[in-house]
Amino acid sequence: MASLDIYDLNVYSVPEGKNTVEEMAALAKRFGYAGIAITNPHDSCKPEKASVSKGLEILSGVELRVDNASRLHGLVGKYRSMVDIIVVRGGSENINRAAVENPNVDILTSFGSTKDSGFNHVLARSANENDVSISFDLAEFIGQRGGRRVRALSNFRKDLELVRKYDVPFILTANARCLYDMRAPRELIALAGLFGMNREEALSGICTNPQRIISKNRHSSKYVFDGVEILDPSMDVVLDEGDGQ
Amino acid sequence: MKVLPPTMRENKRYLAFELIAEGNISRDDLIREIFSASGSLLGDLGSSECNIWLFAFDNLKGIISCEREHVSQTRAALATISYVKGKRVSFHILGVSGTVLGATKKYLEGADISNPEEQSHINE
């Protein structure tokens, strides 16, 4: 597992969290992460700039917290070109729906349970079509005990069924607000096992899917727009010679 | 007393760990918290299957032993610990080994305790 690039795409720093980006990065590095995305809420501060610090990739991100679906689309448009990762904090049916129907959204988090009109088969299908990942926020049961943890685990179990059936992309995160909230990758896999996620699925949630999200949003210098990119200039030379003969 | 034949012995795994903690943590407080966390997450039945035992603990590093087939549940139980006696902590399992010696040699000796708040200032 040491060779895999593991990411946590939903980490907070000051002012939303308690520790600075450098402190979070140092611990993430020690835990064996390849990168973290700092996703402070859009109304608290400017998004963190992407950088590489001591071998750990820090991605710029933002978490959108809105109570109005039409405002969400405006904010997504505004932040899309500024940050690598856009996370939407859901909760109500409208916001959840708006988030999974917007292909520019990367991750939907805190979408609530199936019972109180949170995540369901309609949203799952839409999330699959628009390639919006849903987030299994393990912090929802790490610090909890008793009834709340039981509910969180059983909700995740149901969500996982939908994820499997509709092939919804997903990520795992510890959603750390401070150093002591962070968990190492293997611990995340073990925690995900509590609600029935197997090792391969968990690995895709911390490794392959985050990587895919990042590469989707970070275009190479040859990118023009979707489906069009500049090919190697040496190919032109070959073509020109062919025309001359 | 006769020694138990090797095939009848429990098969254990030893988890070397470090604690990322706010301050110093006493052994007794940690033991209490580990049992309370595993009791809460896995219940009495699950805890008895896992057979979690704090083998050694000193200076925020230590070894926990558990039943061979239940390493993943043990990890999960440890990962749910976020407070020990009011102080914030986070478990970091450094590695798993079949012998105490292996766990100590491979994962604990020479490894220093992480203090991210200090580390991040070194290169500034």
Short mmCIF file of C-alpha atoms in Angstrom, two decimals:
data_model
loop_
_atom_site.label_atom_id
_atom_site.label_comp_id
_atom_site.label_asym_id
_atom_site.label_seq_id
_atom_site.Cartn_x
_atom_site.Cartn_y
_atom_site.Cartn_z
CA MET A 1 0.00 0.00 0.00
CA ALA A 2 2.99 2.26 0.48
CA SER A 3 3.21 2.79 -3.25
CA LEU A 4 -0.37 4.01 -3.63
CA ASP A 5 -1.17 7.69 -3.63
CA ILE A 6 -3.75 8.28 -0.92
CA TYR A 7 -5.75 11.48 -0.63
CA ASP A 8 -8.17 13.03 1.85
CA LEU A 9 -10.15 15.62 -0.07
CA ASN A 10 -12.07 17.23 2.79
CA VAL A 11 -9.76 18.73 5.42
CA TYR A 12 -10.18 22.06 7.23
CA SER A 13 -7.54 24.47 8.42
CA VAL A 14 -7.65 27.76 10.35
CA PRO A 15 -10.10 29.59 10.55
CA GLU A 16 -12.64 26.75 10.14
CA GLY A 17 -10.40 24.19 11.82
CA LYS A 18 -8.00 24.60 14.73
CA ASN A 19 -4.63 23.97 13.08
CA THR A 20 -2.71 25.62 10.28
CA VAL A 21 -2.26 24.10 6.85
CA GLU A 22 1.40 23.34 7.67
CA GLU A 23 0.47 21.42 10.82
CA MET A 24 -2.20 19.40 9.04
CA ALA A 25 0.21 18.71 6.18
CA ALA A 26 2.98 17.52 8.50
CA LEU A 27 0.67 14.99 10.16
CA ALA A 28 -0.87 13.88 6.85
CA LYS A 29 2.63 13.24 5.56
CA ARG A 30 3.43 11.14 8.61
CA PHE A 31 0.22 9.17 8.18
CA GLY A 32 1.31 8.35 4.63
CA TYR A 33 -1.00 10.53 2.58
CA ALA A 34 0.13 11.74 -0.85
CA GLY A 35 -2.06 14.81 -0.61
CA ILE A 36 -4.88 16.62 1.16
CA ALA A 37 -7.39 19.17 -0.07
CA ILE A 38 -8.01 22.14 2.22
CA THR A 39 -11.72 22.80 1.88
CA ASN A 40 -12.64 25.70 4.13
CA PRO A 41 -16.18 27.06 3.71
CA HIS A 42 -16.53 29.76 1.06
CA ASP A 43 -17.93 32.33 3.47
CA SER A 44 -15.09 32.05 6.02
CA CYS A 45 -11.95 32.80 4.03
CA LYS A 46 -10.30 32.76 0.63
CA PRO A 47 -9.49 29.31 -0.73
CA GLU A 48 -6.04 28.02 0.10
CA LYS A 49 -3.57 28.03 -2.80
CA ALA A 50 -2.44 24.70 -4.19
CA SER A 51 1.15 23.84 -3.34
CA VAL A 52 3.56 21.03 -2.63
CA SER A 53 5.08 21.04 0.83
CA LYS A 54 7.76 18.51 1.82
CA GLY A 55 6.52 15.92 -0.63
CA LEU A 56 2.86 16.33 0.29
CA GLU A 57 0.49 17.74 -2.25
CA ILE A 58 -1.87 20.41 -0.91
CA LEU A 59 -4.86 20.95 -3.15
CA SER A 60 -6.94 24.06 -3.13
CA GLY A 61 -10.57 23.47 -2.35
CA VAL A 62 -13.73 25.07 -1.14
CA GLU A 63 -16.79 23.84 0.68
CA LEU A 64 -20.01 25.52 -0.38
CA ARG A 65 -22.64 25.89 2.30
CA VAL A 66 -25.81 27.41 0.95
CA ASP A 67 -29.50 27.16 1.73
CA ASN A 68 -30.67 28.06 -1.73
CA ALA A 69 -30.16 25.83 -4.77
CA SER A 70 -30.01 28.62 -7.36
CA ARG A 71 -27.29 30.38 -5.40
CA LEU A 72 -25.32 27.13 -5.43
CA HIS A 73 -24.98 27.09 -9.23
CA GLY A 74 -23.68 30.66 -9.20
CA LEU A 75 -21.07 29.87 -6.56
CA VAL A 76 -19.96 26.68 -8.34
CA GLY A 77 -19.40 28.72 -11.52
CA LYS A 78 -17.44 31.31 -9.60
CA TYR A 79 -15.13 28.86 -7.84
CA ARG A 80 -14.68 26.29 -10.63
CA SER A 81 -11.73 28.04 -12.24
CA MET A 82 -10.19 29.01 -8.88
CA VAL A 83 -9.92 25.71 -7.01
CA ASP A 84 -9.17 22.02 -7.62
CA ILE A 85 -11.92 20.56 -5.45
CA ILE A 86 -15.47 21.82 -4.95
CA VAL A 87 -17.32 20.21 -2.06
CA VAL A 88 -21.00 20.92 -1.47
CA ARG A 89 -22.45 20.49 2.00
CA GLY A 90 -25.91 19.08 1.36
CA GLY A 91 -28.66 18.32 3.82
CA SER A 92 -31.91 19.46 2.29
CA GLU A 93 -33.45 17.75 -0.71
CA ASN A 94 -33.05 20.83 -2.93
CA ILE A 95 -29.35 21.30 -2.26
CA ASN A 96 -28.58 17.58 -2.66
CA ARG A 97 -30.44 17.53 -5.94
CA ALA A 98 -28.80 20.67 -7.27
CA ALA A 99 -25.35 19.36 -6.33
CA VAL A 100 -25.61 15.99 -8.06
CA GLU A 101 -27.12 17.59 -11.17
CA ASN A 102 -24.18 19.95 -11.60
CA PRO A 103 -21.24 18.22 -13.35
CA ASN A 104 -18.92 20.94 -12.05
CA VAL A 105 -19.42 19.79 -8.46
CA ASP A 106 -16.83 17.26 -7.33
CA ILE A 107 -18.11 16.01 -3.99
CA LEU A 108 -21.41 16.05 -2.12
CA THR A 109 -21.05 15.67 1.65
CA SER A 110 -23.45 15.48 4.64
CA PHE A 111 -26.38 14.61 2.42
CA GLY A 112 -28.43 13.16 5.27
CA SER A 113 -30.02 9.74 5.52
CA THR A 114 -32.38 7.90 3.20
CA LYS A 115 -35.15 8.20 5.77
CA ASP A 116 -35.26 11.98 6.00
CA SER A 117 -35.21 12.45 2.22
CA GLY A 118 -31.43 12.55 1.98
CA PHE A 119 -29.61 10.30 -0.45
CA ASN A 120 -31.84 8.07 -2.60
CA HIS A 121 -31.95 6.18 -5.89
CA VAL A 122 -32.83 9.31 -7.93
CA LEU A 123 -29.85 11.22 -6.58
CA ALA A 124 -27.65 8.14 -6.98
CA ARG A 125 -28.48 7.84 -10.68
CA SER A 126 -27.92 11.53 -11.21
CA ALA A 127 -24.61 11.45 -9.32
CA ASN A 128 -23.45 8.64 -11.58
CA GLU A 129 -24.48 10.50 -14.76
CA ASN A 130 -22.84 13.78 -13.76
CA ASP A 131 -19.82 12.17 -12.12
CA VAL A 132 -20.39 13.80 -8.73
CA SER A 133 -18.77 11.82 -5.91
CA ILE A 134 -20.53 11.36 -2.63
CA SER A 135 -18.53 11.50 0.56
CA PHE A 136 -18.60 8.94 3.35
CA ASP A 137 -17.71 11.28 6.18
CA LEU A 138 -16.32 8.91 8.81
CA ALA A 139 -16.24 11.71 11.40
CA GLU A 140 -19.99 11.22 11.63
CA PHE A 141 -19.41 8.12 13.71
CA ILE A 142 -15.79 8.28 14.90
CA GLY A 143 -16.52 10.56 17.82
CA GLN A 144 -20.09 9.47 18.42
CA ARG A 145 -21.45 6.81 20.70
CA GLY A 146 -24.71 4.98 21.15
CA GLY A 147 -27.79 5.93 19.16
CA ARG A 148 -26.19 8.51 16.90
CA ARG A 149 -23.40 6.16 15.88
CA VAL A 150 -25.87 3.35 15.29
CA ARG A 151 -27.89 5.63 13.01
CA ALA A 152 -24.83 6.92 11.18
CA LEU A 153 -23.58 3.38 10.52
CA SER A 154 -26.94 2.09 9.33
CA ASN A 155 -27.36 5.12 7.05
CA PHE A 156 -23.95 4.49 5.50
CA ARG A 157 -24.86 0.86 5.01
CA LYS A 158 -27.91 1.89 3.00
CA ASP A 159 -25.97 4.51 1.06
CA LEU A 160 -23.37 1.88 0.19
CA GLU A 161 -26.08 -0.32 -1.31
CA LEU A 162 -27.14 2.54 -3.58
CA VAL A 163 -23.52 3.28 -4.43
CA ARG A 164 -23.01 -0.34 -5.49
CA LYS A 165 -26.22 -0.58 -7.48
CA TYR A 166 -25.86 2.70 -9.39
CA ASP A 167 -22.06 2.71 -9.54
CA VAL A 168 -21.79 6.10 -7.84
CA PRO A 169 -18.26 7.47 -7.38
CA PHE A 170 -17.43 8.07 -3.73
CA ILE A 171 -14.64 9.16 -1.41
CA LEU A 172 -13.77 8.36 2.19
CA THR A 173 -12.73 11.18 4.48
CA ALA A 174 -12.08 11.80 8.17
CA ASN A 175 -13.24 15.40 7.62
CA ALA A 176 -10.56 16.63 10.04
CA ARG A 177 -11.04 19.94 11.82
CA CYS A 178 -7.89 19.55 13.89
CA LEU A 179 -4.83 17.29 14.10
CA TYR A 180 -6.51 14.82 16.43
CA ASP A 181 -9.41 14.28 14.02
CA MET A 182 -7.13 12.94 11.33
CA ARG A 183 -6.88 9.18 10.83
CA ALA A 184 -4.31 7.18 8.87
CA PRO A 185 -5.41 5.51 5.59
CA ARG A 186 -5.48 1.97 6.98
CA GLU A 187 -7.62 3.15 9.87
CA LEU A 188 -10.05 4.68 7.37
CA ILE A 189 -10.27 1.33 5.57
CA ALA A 190 -10.95 -0.46 8.87
CA LEU A 191 -13.61 2.10 9.82
CA ALA A 192 -15.28 1.76 6.41
CA GLY A 193 -15.33 -2.00 7.02
CA LEU A 194 -17.70 -1.35 9.92
CA PHE A 195 -20.54 -0.57 7.52
CA GLY A 196 -19.73 -3.35 5.09
CA MET A 197 -17.31 -1.72 2.68
CA ASN A 198 -14.67 -4.14 1.47
CA ARG A 199 -11.00 -3.36 1.08
CA GLU A 200 -11.05 -2.82 -2.69
CA GLU A 201 -13.97 -0.41 -2.47
CA ALA A 202 -12.34 1.49 0.39
CA LEU A 203 -9.11 1.79 -1.58
CA SER A 204 -10.96 3.25 -4.54
CA GLY A 205 -12.50 5.77 -2.12
CA ILE A 206 -9.18 7.04 -0.81
CA CYS A 207 -6.93 6.39 -3.78
CA THR A 208 -8.20 5.88 -7.33
CA ASN A 209 -11.32 8.02 -7.20
CA PRO A 210 -9.65 11.06 -5.58
CA GLN A 211 -6.87 10.77 -8.15
CA ARG A 212 -9.44 10.74 -10.92
CA ILE A 213 -11.16 13.84 -9.51
CA ILE A 214 -7.87 15.69 -9.30
CA SER A 215 -6.74 14.82 -12.82
CA LYS A 216 -10.18 15.75 -14.15
CA ASN A 217 -9.83 19.27 -12.74
CA ARG A 218 -6.16 19.83 -13.43
CA HIS A 219 -5.78 19.97 -17.14
CA SER A 220 -2.46 19.63 -18.85
CA SER A 221 -1.05 22.61 -20.75
CA LYS A 222 -2.31 21.08 -24.00
CA TYR A 223 -5.96 21.22 -22.95
CA VAL A 224 -8.29 23.53 -24.94
CA PHE A 225 -11.76 22.38 -23.90
CA ASP A 226 -13.54 19.08 -23.35
CA GLY A 227 -12.56 16.70 -26.13
CA VAL A 228 -10.04 19.04 -27.75
CA GLU A 229 -6.36 19.21 -26.95
CA ILE A 230 -3.24 20.31 -28.78
CA LEU A 231 -1.25 17.33 -29.98
CA ASP A 232 2.49 17.05 -30.15
CA PRO A 233 3.81 19.78 -32.54
CA SER A 234 6.28 17.29 -34.11
CA MET A 235 3.25 15.58 -35.67
CA ASP A 236 2.58 18.74 -37.71
CA VAL A 237 6.03 18.54 -39.25
CA VAL A 238 5.38 15.00 -40.43
CA LEU A 239 2.08 16.07 -41.95
CA ASP A 240 3.65 19.08 -43.72
CA GLU A 241 6.30 16.93 -45.31
CA GLY A 242 3.61 14.58 -46.54
CA ASP A 243 1.75 17.50 -48.18
CA GLY A 244 4.87 18.76 -49.97
CA GLN A 245 5.57 15.55 -51.85
CA MET B 1 1.62 -26.82 35.01
CA LYS B 2 2.06 -28.22 31.54
CA VAL B 3 2.65 -25.74 28.75
CA LEU B 4 -0.15 -25.48 26.19
CA PRO B 5 0.74 -27.27 22.92
CA PRO B 6 1.60 -24.73 20.18
CA THR B 7 -1.40 -25.67 18.00
CA MET B 8 -3.77 -24.88 20.84
CA ARG B 9 -2.31 -21.45 21.61
CA GLU B 10 -4.10 -18.30 20.61
CA ASN B 11 -2.91 -16.77 17.40
CA LYS B 12 -2.10 -13.18 18.11
CA ARG B 13 -1.10 -10.12 16.21
CA TYR B 14 0.88 -7.30 17.77
CA LEU B 15 0.03 -3.76 16.69
CA ALA B 16 2.78 -1.20 17.22
CA PHE B 17 1.24 2.24 17.64
CA GLU B 18 1.99 5.81 18.49
CA LEU B 19 -0.42 8.27 20.03
CA ILE B 20 -0.76 11.73 18.57
CA ALA B 21 -1.80 13.43 21.79
CA GLU B 22 -2.23 16.83 23.36
CA GLY B 23 -0.19 15.95 26.42
CA ASN B 24 1.07 12.99 28.33
CA ILE B 25 -1.31 10.07 28.70
CA SER B 26 -1.12 7.63 31.58
CA ARG B 27 -1.23 3.91 30.96
CA ASP B 28 -4.24 3.35 33.19
CA ASP B 29 -6.30 6.06 31.50
CA LEU B 30 -5.44 4.65 28.10
CA ILE B 31 -6.43 1.11 29.10
CA ARG B 32 -9.73 2.36 30.45
CA GLU B 33 -10.43 4.27 27.23
CA ILE B 34 -9.46 1.34 24.97
CA PHE B 35 -11.84 -1.01 26.76
CA SER B 36 -14.57 1.55 26.85
CA ALA B 37 -14.19 2.24 23.11
CA SER B 38 -14.14 -1.42 22.12
CA GLY B 39 -17.05 -2.12 24.46
CA SER B 40 -19.01 0.66 22.85
CA LEU B 41 -18.19 -0.15 19.23
CA LEU B 42 -17.92 -3.96 19.25
CA GLY B 43 -19.93 -4.78 22.36
CA ASP B 44 -19.04 -7.40 24.96
CA LEU B 45 -19.26 -10.19 22.39
CA GLY B 46 -17.05 -8.50 19.81
CA SER B 47 -14.53 -7.41 22.43
CA SER B 48 -14.21 -10.96 23.70
CA GLU B 49 -13.50 -12.17 20.16
CA CYS B 50 -10.92 -9.47 19.53
CA ASN B 51 -9.19 -9.98 22.86
CA ILE B 52 -7.58 -6.53 22.80
CA TRP B 53 -4.77 -6.12 25.33
CA LEU B 54 -2.44 -3.21 25.92
CA PHE B 55 0.86 -5.03 25.96
CA ALA B 56 3.22 -2.16 26.58
CA PHE B 57 2.93 1.60 26.64
CA ASP B 58 5.55 4.20 27.35
CA ASN B 59 6.15 7.73 26.17
CA LEU B 60 3.16 7.75 23.76
CA LYS B 61 4.28 4.59 21.98
CA GLY B 62 3.28 1.03 22.64
CA ILE B 63 2.07 -2.35 21.54
CA ILE B 64 -1.46 -3.73 21.59
CA SER B 65 -2.10 -7.40 21.07
CA CYS B 66 -5.26 -8.82 19.56
CA GLU B 67 -6.69 -11.98 18.02
CA ARG B 68 -5.20 -12.73 14.58
CA GLU B 69 -8.49 -12.79 12.66
CA HIS B 70 -9.75 -9.52 14.16
CA VAL B 71 -7.03 -7.01 13.38
CA SER B 72 -9.37 -4.90 11.28
CA GLN B 73 -12.03 -4.61 14.02
CA THR B 74 -9.31 -3.77 16.51
CA ARG B 75 -8.01 -1.03 14.24
CA ALA B 76 -11.52 0.37 13.86
CA ALA B 77 -12.11 0.31 17.62
CA LEU B 78 -8.83 2.13 18.23
CA ALA B 79 -9.60 4.64 15.49
CA THR B 80 -12.82 5.65 17.25
CA ILE B 81 -10.87 6.86 20.28
CA SER B 82 -10.65 10.63 20.17
CA TYR B 83 -10.37 11.57 23.86
CA VAL B 84 -8.44 10.08 26.76
CA LYS B 85 -9.43 11.70 30.05
CA GLY B 86 -10.36 14.97 28.37
CA LYS B 87 -7.22 15.16 26.21
CA ARG B 88 -7.48 14.87 22.45
CA VAL B 89 -5.72 11.84 20.95
CA SER B 90 -5.46 10.03 17.65
CA PHE B 91 -4.16 6.49 17.29
CA HIS B 92 -1.62 5.85 14.57
CA ILE B 93 -0.91 2.16 14.00
CA LEU B 94 2.66 1.93 12.77
CA GLY B 95 2.54 -1.71 11.81
CA VAL B 96 1.31 -5.20 12.61
CA SER B 97 3.54 -8.14 13.41
CA GLY B 98 3.22 -11.73 14.56
CA THR B 99 5.72 -11.35 17.38
CA VAL B 100 6.42 -8.71 20.01
CA LEU B 101 10.05 -8.65 18.99
CA GLY B 102 9.15 -8.11 15.34
CA ALA B 103 6.77 -5.27 16.15
CA THR B 104 9.32 -3.59 18.41
CA LYS B 105 12.27 -3.93 16.07
CA LYS B 106 10.47 -3.03 12.88
CA TYR B 107 8.19 -0.24 13.97
CA LEU B 108 9.16 1.19 17.35
CA GLU B 109 12.92 1.26 17.79
CA GLY B 110 14.49 4.41 16.45
CA ALA B 111 11.17 5.89 15.40
CA ASP B 112 10.58 9.19 17.16
CA ILE B 113 7.20 10.44 18.29
CA SER B 114 5.47 12.76 15.94
CA ASN B 115 4.80 16.25 17.12
CA PRO B 116 3.33 17.95 14.07
CA GLU B 117 3.05 21.33 15.78
CA GLU B 118 6.81 21.35 16.29
CA GLN B 119 7.68 19.70 13.01
CA SER B 120 5.89 22.25 10.90
CA HIS B 121 8.01 25.06 12.36
CA ILE B 122 11.38 23.47 11.73
CA ASN B 123 11.75 24.56 8.14
CA GLU B 124 10.14 27.96 8.46
#
